[in-house]
CSV table of C-alpha atoms and ligand atoms in Angstrom, one decimal:
chain,number,residue,atom,x,y,z
A,1,MET,CA,-48.5,-112.1,11.4
A,2,SER,CA,-52.1,-111.2,12.1
A,3,ALA,CA,-54.3,-113.2,14.4
A,4,VAL,CA,-54.0,-117.0,14.0
A,5,LEU,CA,-57.2,-118.9,14.5
A,6,ALA,CA,-57.6,-121.4,17.2
A,7,PRO,CA,-57.3,-125.1,16.1
A,8,THR,CA,-60.6,-126.8,15.5
A,9,ALA,CA,-61.8,-130.3,15.7
A,10,ARG,CA,-61.7,-132.3,12.5
A,11,LEU,CA,-63.9,-130.7,9.9
A,12,THR,CA,-66.2,-133.7,9.8
A,13,GLU,CA,-66.9,-133.1,13.5
A,14,ALA,CA,-67.0,-129.3,13.2
A,15,LYS,CA,-70.5,-127.9,13.6
A,16,GLU,CA,-69.9,-124.8,11.5
A,17,PRO,CA,-67.5,-125.5,8.7
A,18,SER,CA,-68.8,-122.6,6.7
A,19,ALA,CA,-68.2,-120.2,9.6
A,20,LEU,CA,-64.7,-121.5,9.9
A,21,ALA,CA,-64.2,-120.9,6.1
A,22,ARG,CA,-65.5,-117.4,6.5
A,23,ARG,CA,-63.2,-116.7,9.5
A,24,LEU,CA,-60.2,-118.0,7.6
A,25,SER,CA,-61.1,-116.0,4.5
A,26,ALA,CA,-61.4,-112.8,6.6
A,27,THR,CA,-58.1,-113.4,8.3
A,28,ALA,CA,-56.2,-114.4,5.1
A,29,VAL,CA,-56.5,-111.0,3.3
A,30,SER,CA,-53.7,-109.4,5.3
A,31,LEU,CA,-51.4,-112.4,5.4
A,32,ASP,CA,-48.5,-113.4,3.0
A,33,LEU,CA,-48.4,-116.8,1.4
A,34,PHE,CA,-46.3,-118.4,4.2
A,35,GLU,CA,-48.7,-117.0,6.8
A,36,ARG,CA,-51.8,-118.1,4.9
A,37,LEU,CA,-50.7,-121.7,4.8
A,38,ALA,CA,-49.6,-121.7,8.4
A,39,ALA,CA,-52.9,-120.2,9.5
A,40,ALA,CA,-54.9,-122.8,7.6
A,41,ARG,CA,-52.8,-125.6,9.0
A,42,ALA,CA,-53.2,-124.2,12.6
A,43,ALA,CA,-57.0,-123.7,12.2
A,44,ILE,CA,-58.0,-126.9,10.5
A,45,GLY,CA,-57.6,-130.2,12.4
A,46,GLY,CA,-56.9,-133.5,10.7
A,47,THR,CA,-55.4,-134.0,7.2
A,48,LEU,CA,-54.6,-131.2,4.7
A,49,VAL,CA,-53.9,-132.4,1.2
A,50,PHE,CA,-52.2,-130.2,-1.4
A,51,THR,CA,-52.6,-131.4,-5.0
A,52,THR,CA,-49.8,-130.1,-7.2
A,53,SER,CA,-49.5,-130.1,-11.0
A,54,PHE,CA,-46.1,-128.4,-10.7
A,55,GLY,CA,-47.3,-125.3,-12.5
A,56,LEU,CA,-46.2,-121.8,-11.4
A,57,GLU,CA,-48.8,-121.3,-8.8
A,58,ASP,CA,-48.4,-124.8,-7.3
A,59,GLN,CA,-44.6,-124.4,-7.1
A,60,ALA,CA,-45.1,-121.2,-5.1
A,61,ILE,CA,-47.5,-122.9,-2.7
A,62,GLY,CA,-45.2,-126.0,-2.5
A,63,HIS,CA,-42.3,-123.8,-1.5
A,64,ALA,CA,-44.3,-122.2,1.3
A,65,ILE,CA,-45.4,-125.6,2.6
A,66,LEU,CA,-42.1,-127.4,2.3
A,67,SER,CA,-39.8,-124.6,3.5
A,68,GLN,CA,-41.9,-124.2,6.6
A,69,ARG,CA,-42.2,-128.0,7.0
A,70,LEU,CA,-46.0,-127.8,7.5
A,71,ASP,CA,-47.8,-131.0,8.1
A,72,VAL,CA,-49.5,-131.1,4.7
A,73,GLU,CA,-49.7,-134.1,2.4
A,74,LEU,CA,-48.3,-133.4,-1.1
A,75,VAL,CA,-50.0,-135.3,-3.9
A,76,THR,CA,-49.8,-135.2,-7.7
A,77,LEU,CA,-52.2,-136.8,-10.2
A,78,ASP,CA,-49.9,-138.7,-12.6
A,79,THR,CA,-52.3,-139.1,-15.5
A,80,GLY,CA,-49.9,-141.0,-17.7
A,81,ARG,CA,-50.0,-138.2,-20.3
A,82,LEU,CA,-47.8,-135.5,-18.6
A,83,PHE,CA,-45.1,-133.6,-20.4
A,84,PRO,CA,-41.4,-134.8,-19.8
A,85,GLU,CA,-40.8,-131.2,-18.6
A,86,THR,CA,-43.4,-131.8,-15.9
A,87,HIS,CA,-41.6,-134.9,-14.7
A,88,ASP,CA,-38.4,-133.0,-14.7
A,89,VAL,CA,-39.7,-130.2,-12.4
A,90,TRP,CA,-41.3,-132.9,-10.2
A,91,ALA,CA,-38.0,-134.6,-9.7
A,92,GLU,CA,-36.2,-131.3,-9.2
A,93,THR,CA,-38.7,-130.3,-6.6
A,94,GLU,CA,-38.2,-133.5,-4.7
A,95,ARG,CA,-34.4,-133.0,-4.8
A,96,ARG,CA,-34.6,-129.4,-3.7
A,97,TYR,CA,-36.8,-130.0,-0.6
A,98,GLY,CA,-35.8,-133.6,0.2
A,99,ARG,CA,-39.4,-134.8,0.2
A,100,ARG,CA,-41.2,-137.4,-1.8
A,101,ILE,CA,-44.4,-136.2,-3.5
A,102,ARG,CA,-47.0,-138.9,-3.7
A,103,ALA,CA,-48.3,-139.9,-7.1
A,104,ILE,CA,-51.9,-141.0,-7.6
A,105,VAL,CA,-52.3,-142.9,-10.9
A,106,PRO,CA,-55.5,-143.9,-12.7
A,107,ASP,CA,-57.2,-147.2,-11.8
A,108,ARG,CA,-55.8,-149.8,-14.2
A,109,ARG,CA,-59.1,-151.4,-15.1
A,110,GLU,CA,-60.9,-148.1,-15.7
A,111,LEU,CA,-58.0,-146.9,-17.9
A,112,GLU,CA,-57.9,-150.1,-19.9
A,113,THR,CA,-61.7,-149.9,-20.4
A,114,LEU,CA,-61.4,-146.3,-21.5
A,115,ILE,CA,-58.7,-147.0,-24.0
A,116,GLU,CA,-60.5,-150.0,-25.3
A,117,ARG,CA,-63.6,-147.9,-25.8
A,118,GLN,CA,-62.2,-144.7,-27.3
A,119,GLY,CA,-58.6,-145.5,-28.3
A,120,SER,CA,-55.4,-143.8,-27.3
A,121,ASP,CA,-56.4,-140.3,-28.2
A,122,GLY,CA,-60.1,-140.8,-28.4
A,123,PHE,CA,-60.7,-137.7,-26.1
A,124,ARG,CA,-60.5,-135.5,-29.2
A,125,ALA,CA,-63.7,-137.1,-30.6
A,126,SER,CA,-66.1,-135.1,-28.5
A,127,VAL,CA,-66.5,-133.1,-25.3
A,128,ASP,CA,-68.0,-136.1,-23.6
A,129,ALA,CA,-65.1,-138.3,-24.7
A,130,ARG,CA,-62.7,-135.8,-23.3
A,131,ARG,CA,-64.6,-135.6,-20.1
A,132,ALA,CA,-64.6,-139.4,-19.8
A,133,CYS,CA,-60.8,-139.4,-20.2
A,134,CYS,CA,-60.4,-136.6,-17.6
A,135,HIS,CA,-62.8,-138.5,-15.3
A,136,VAL,CA,-60.6,-141.7,-15.4
A,137,ARG,CA,-57.2,-140.0,-15.4
A,138,LYS,CA,-57.9,-137.1,-13.1
A,139,VAL,CA,-61.2,-136.9,-11.3
A,140,THR,CA,-61.4,-140.5,-9.9
A,141,PRO,CA,-57.7,-140.3,-8.8
A,142,LEU,CA,-58.4,-136.9,-7.2
A,143,ASN,CA,-61.3,-138.4,-5.3
A,144,ARG,CA,-58.9,-141.1,-4.0
A,145,ALA,CA,-56.3,-138.5,-3.1
A,146,LEU,CA,-58.8,-136.5,-1.1
A,147,ALA,CA,-60.5,-139.5,0.7
A,148,GLY,CA,-60.4,-138.8,4.4
A,149,ALA,CA,-58.9,-135.3,3.9
A,150,ASP,CA,-60.3,-132.4,6.0
A,151,ALA,CA,-59.0,-129.7,3.7
A,152,TRP,CA,-57.8,-129.5,0.1
A,153,ILE,CA,-55.2,-126.9,-0.9
A,154,THR,CA,-55.2,-125.7,-4.5
A,155,GLY,CA,-53.5,-123.2,-6.7
A,156,LEU,CA,-56.6,-121.6,-8.1
A,157,ARG,CA,-56.6,-117.8,-8.7
A,158,ALA,CA,-59.7,-115.7,-9.2
A,159,ASP,CA,-58.3,-113.9,-12.2
A,160,GLN,CA,-57.5,-117.1,-14.2
A,161,SER,CA,-60.8,-117.3,-15.9
A,162,GLU,CA,-64.5,-116.3,-15.5
A,163,HIS,CA,-65.1,-119.8,-14.2
A,164,ARG,CA,-62.8,-119.0,-11.3
A,165,ALA,CA,-63.9,-115.4,-10.6
A,166,ASP,CA,-65.6,-116.3,-7.3
A,167,VAL,CA,-62.7,-118.2,-5.8
A,168,ALA,CA,-62.1,-117.3,-2.1
A,169,PHE,CA,-59.3,-118.1,0.3
A,170,ALA,CA,-61.5,-120.7,2.0
A,171,SER,CA,-64.8,-122.3,1.1
A,172,VAL,CA,-66.7,-125.5,2.0
A,173,ASP,CA,-66.8,-128.3,-0.6
A,174,GLY,CA,-69.9,-129.9,0.6
A,175,ALA,CA,-69.8,-132.7,-1.9
A,176,ARG,CA,-66.4,-133.8,-0.6
A,177,GLY,CA,-67.0,-132.8,3.0
A,178,LEU,CA,-63.9,-130.7,3.3
A,179,ILE,CA,-62.7,-127.1,3.3
A,180,LYS,CA,-61.0,-125.9,0.1
A,181,ILE,CA,-58.1,-123.6,0.6
A,182,ASN,CA,-57.0,-121.4,-2.3
A,183,PRO,CA,-54.0,-119.4,-0.9
A,184,LEU,CA,-53.4,-117.5,-4.2
A,185,PHE,CA,-57.0,-116.5,-4.6
A,186,ASP,CA,-56.2,-112.8,-5.0
A,187,TRP,CA,-52.8,-113.2,-6.7
A,188,THR,CA,-51.9,-112.4,-10.3
A,189,ARG,CA,-49.8,-114.7,-12.4
A,190,GLU,CA,-47.0,-112.0,-12.3
A,191,ARG,CA,-47.0,-112.1,-8.5
A,192,ALA,CA,-46.6,-115.9,-8.5
A,193,ALA,CA,-43.8,-115.6,-11.0
A,194,ASP,CA,-42.1,-112.9,-8.9
A,195,PHE,CA,-42.4,-115.2,-5.8
A,196,THR,CA,-40.8,-118.1,-7.6
A,197,ARG,CA,-37.9,-115.9,-8.7
A,198,GLU,CA,-37.4,-114.4,-5.3
A,199,TYR,CA,-37.1,-117.7,-3.6
A,200,GLY,CA,-35.4,-119.6,-6.4
A,201,VAL,CA,-38.2,-122.1,-6.7
A,202,PRO,CA,-37.9,-124.7,-9.6
A,203,VAL,CA,-40.4,-124.0,-12.4
A,204,ASN,CA,-41.6,-125.9,-15.4
A,205,ALA,CA,-39.4,-125.1,-18.4
A,206,LEU,CA,-42.5,-125.0,-20.6
A,207,HIS,CA,-43.6,-121.7,-19.0
A,208,GLU,CA,-40.7,-120.0,-20.9
A,209,ARG,CA,-42.1,-121.3,-24.1
A,210,GLY,CA,-45.6,-119.8,-23.8
A,211,PHE,CA,-47.3,-122.6,-21.9
A,212,LEU,CA,-49.1,-120.8,-19.1
A,213,SER,CA,-51.5,-123.4,-17.7
A,214,ILE,CA,-49.9,-126.9,-18.0
A,215,GLY,CA,-51.8,-130.2,-17.9
A,216,CYS,CA,-51.6,-133.3,-20.0
A,217,ALA,CA,-49.3,-133.0,-23.1
A,218,PRO,CA,-51.9,-133.8,-25.8
A,219,CYS,CA,-54.4,-131.3,-24.3
A,220,THR,CA,-52.1,-128.3,-23.7
A,221,ARG,CA,-50.6,-125.8,-26.1
A,222,ALA,CA,-48.7,-122.6,-25.8
A,223,VAL,CA,-50.7,-119.4,-25.9
A,224,ALA,CA,-50.0,-116.2,-27.9
A,225,PRO,CA,-49.4,-112.9,-26.0
A,226,GLY,CA,-52.7,-111.5,-25.0
A,227,GLU,CA,-54.6,-114.8,-25.1
A,228,PRO,CA,-56.4,-115.9,-21.9
A,229,GLU,CA,-54.3,-118.0,-19.6
A,230,ARG,CA,-56.4,-121.1,-20.0
A,231,ALA,CA,-56.8,-120.8,-23.8
A,232,GLY,CA,-54.2,-123.4,-24.2
A,233,ARG,CA,-56.3,-126.1,-22.6
A,234,TRP,CA,-58.7,-128.2,-24.8
A,235,TRP,CA,-58.5,-125.4,-27.4
A,236,TRP,CA,-60.3,-127.5,-30.1
A,237,GLU,CA,-63.5,-127.6,-28.1
A,238,SER,CA,-66.1,-125.2,-29.4
A,239,GLU,CA,-67.9,-124.9,-26.0
A,240,GLY,CA,-65.1,-122.8,-24.6
A,241,LYS,CA,-64.7,-125.0,-21.6
A,242,THR,CA,-61.3,-124.8,-19.9
A,243,GLU,CA,-61.9,-127.0,-16.9
A,244,CYS,CA,-61.3,-130.7,-16.5
A,245,GLY,CA,-63.7,-131.4,-13.7
A,246,LEU,CA,-61.3,-131.3,-10.8
A,247,HIS,CA,-62.9,-128.2,-9.4
A,248,ALA,CA,-66.5,-129.2,-10.2
A,249,ASN,CA,-69.0,-131.0,-8.0
A,250,PRO,CA,-67.7,-134.7,-8.0
A,251,LEU,CA,-71.1,-136.1,-7.4
A,252,HIS,CA,-72.5,-134.3,-10.4
A,253,LEU,CA,-69.6,-135.6,-12.5
A,254,ALA,CA,-70.0,-139.1,-11.3
A,255,ALA,CA,-73.7,-139.1,-12.1
A,256,ARG,CA,-72.9,-137.7,-15.6
A,257,ALA,CA,-70.3,-140.3,-16.3
A,258,ALA,CA,-72.6,-143.1,-15.1
A,259,HIS,CA,-75.3,-141.7,-17.4
A,260,LYS,CA,-73.0,-141.6,-20.4
A,261,ALA,CA,-71.7,-145.1,-19.6
A,262,ALA,CA,-75.2,-146.4,-19.6
A,263,GLN,CA,-75.8,-144.9,-23.0
A,264,SER,CA,-72.7,-146.2,-24.7
B,1,SF4,FE1,-57.3,-137.1,-21.0
B,1,SF4,FE2,-56.5,-134.7,-22.0
B,1,SF4,FE3,-58.1,-134.9,-19.8
B,1,SF4,FE4,-55.5,-135.5,-19.7
B,1,SF4,S1,-56.3,-133.5,-20.1
B,1,SF4,S2,-57.1,-136.6,-18.8
B,1,SF4,S3,-55.2,-136.6,-21.8
B,1,SF4,S4,-58.6,-135.5,-21.9
């Protein structure tokens, strides 16, 4: 392993979180996945949270965390609209590693209000309706999952879409006050698939059926060969958006949601 960074104080107390992120990013380039996660754990004090959707990339990261028994919280956002196959790989992963993965569910009152307002599948009516659903089922639960965290580990890859082209190993999420760690930032999908095969990691059965990026069942479809990876997410929207808001500025999203709520 290359040089491991010295442990820091909690990020909230660190004077130079952006310098720490730069140091981590520079160090990570030459490390394998196991080493990258171990280096992040060693360098960042406090709580590290890994949010998994049990997709290919997250399963690779989960294996590297769980097989090394790293002190990292594993969390999933149970939106209430996940595929049965996602629940299957969730259960299989818990059995394989003997570890419970914490589920964060939407706030009951917010969800009831959303369904009252837009109906069960009202997210198809407009981009704003879809964003409102993602906000209640995903963004607000994510904010709860990350409350008090010093770092957030995600499965983002730079080559997934143009929205993600600038993804680095480590960056500062100033709105949330934490360091974001993307250990697969420079990986391809094929490399993640090879990793899961090499280590016998459980994967979502939907991948074999053309589902590349897997989210909620009503908002995910299989993609044809040659289509962009995230073309199967919210494909009916004309704006070409393929993000749900989890990786956007949460303060901006909160302000937008409040604005829309005031208008409705
Ligand atoms: Fe709602 Fe679809 Fe977003 Fe899931 S992906 S939270 S069902 S709009």
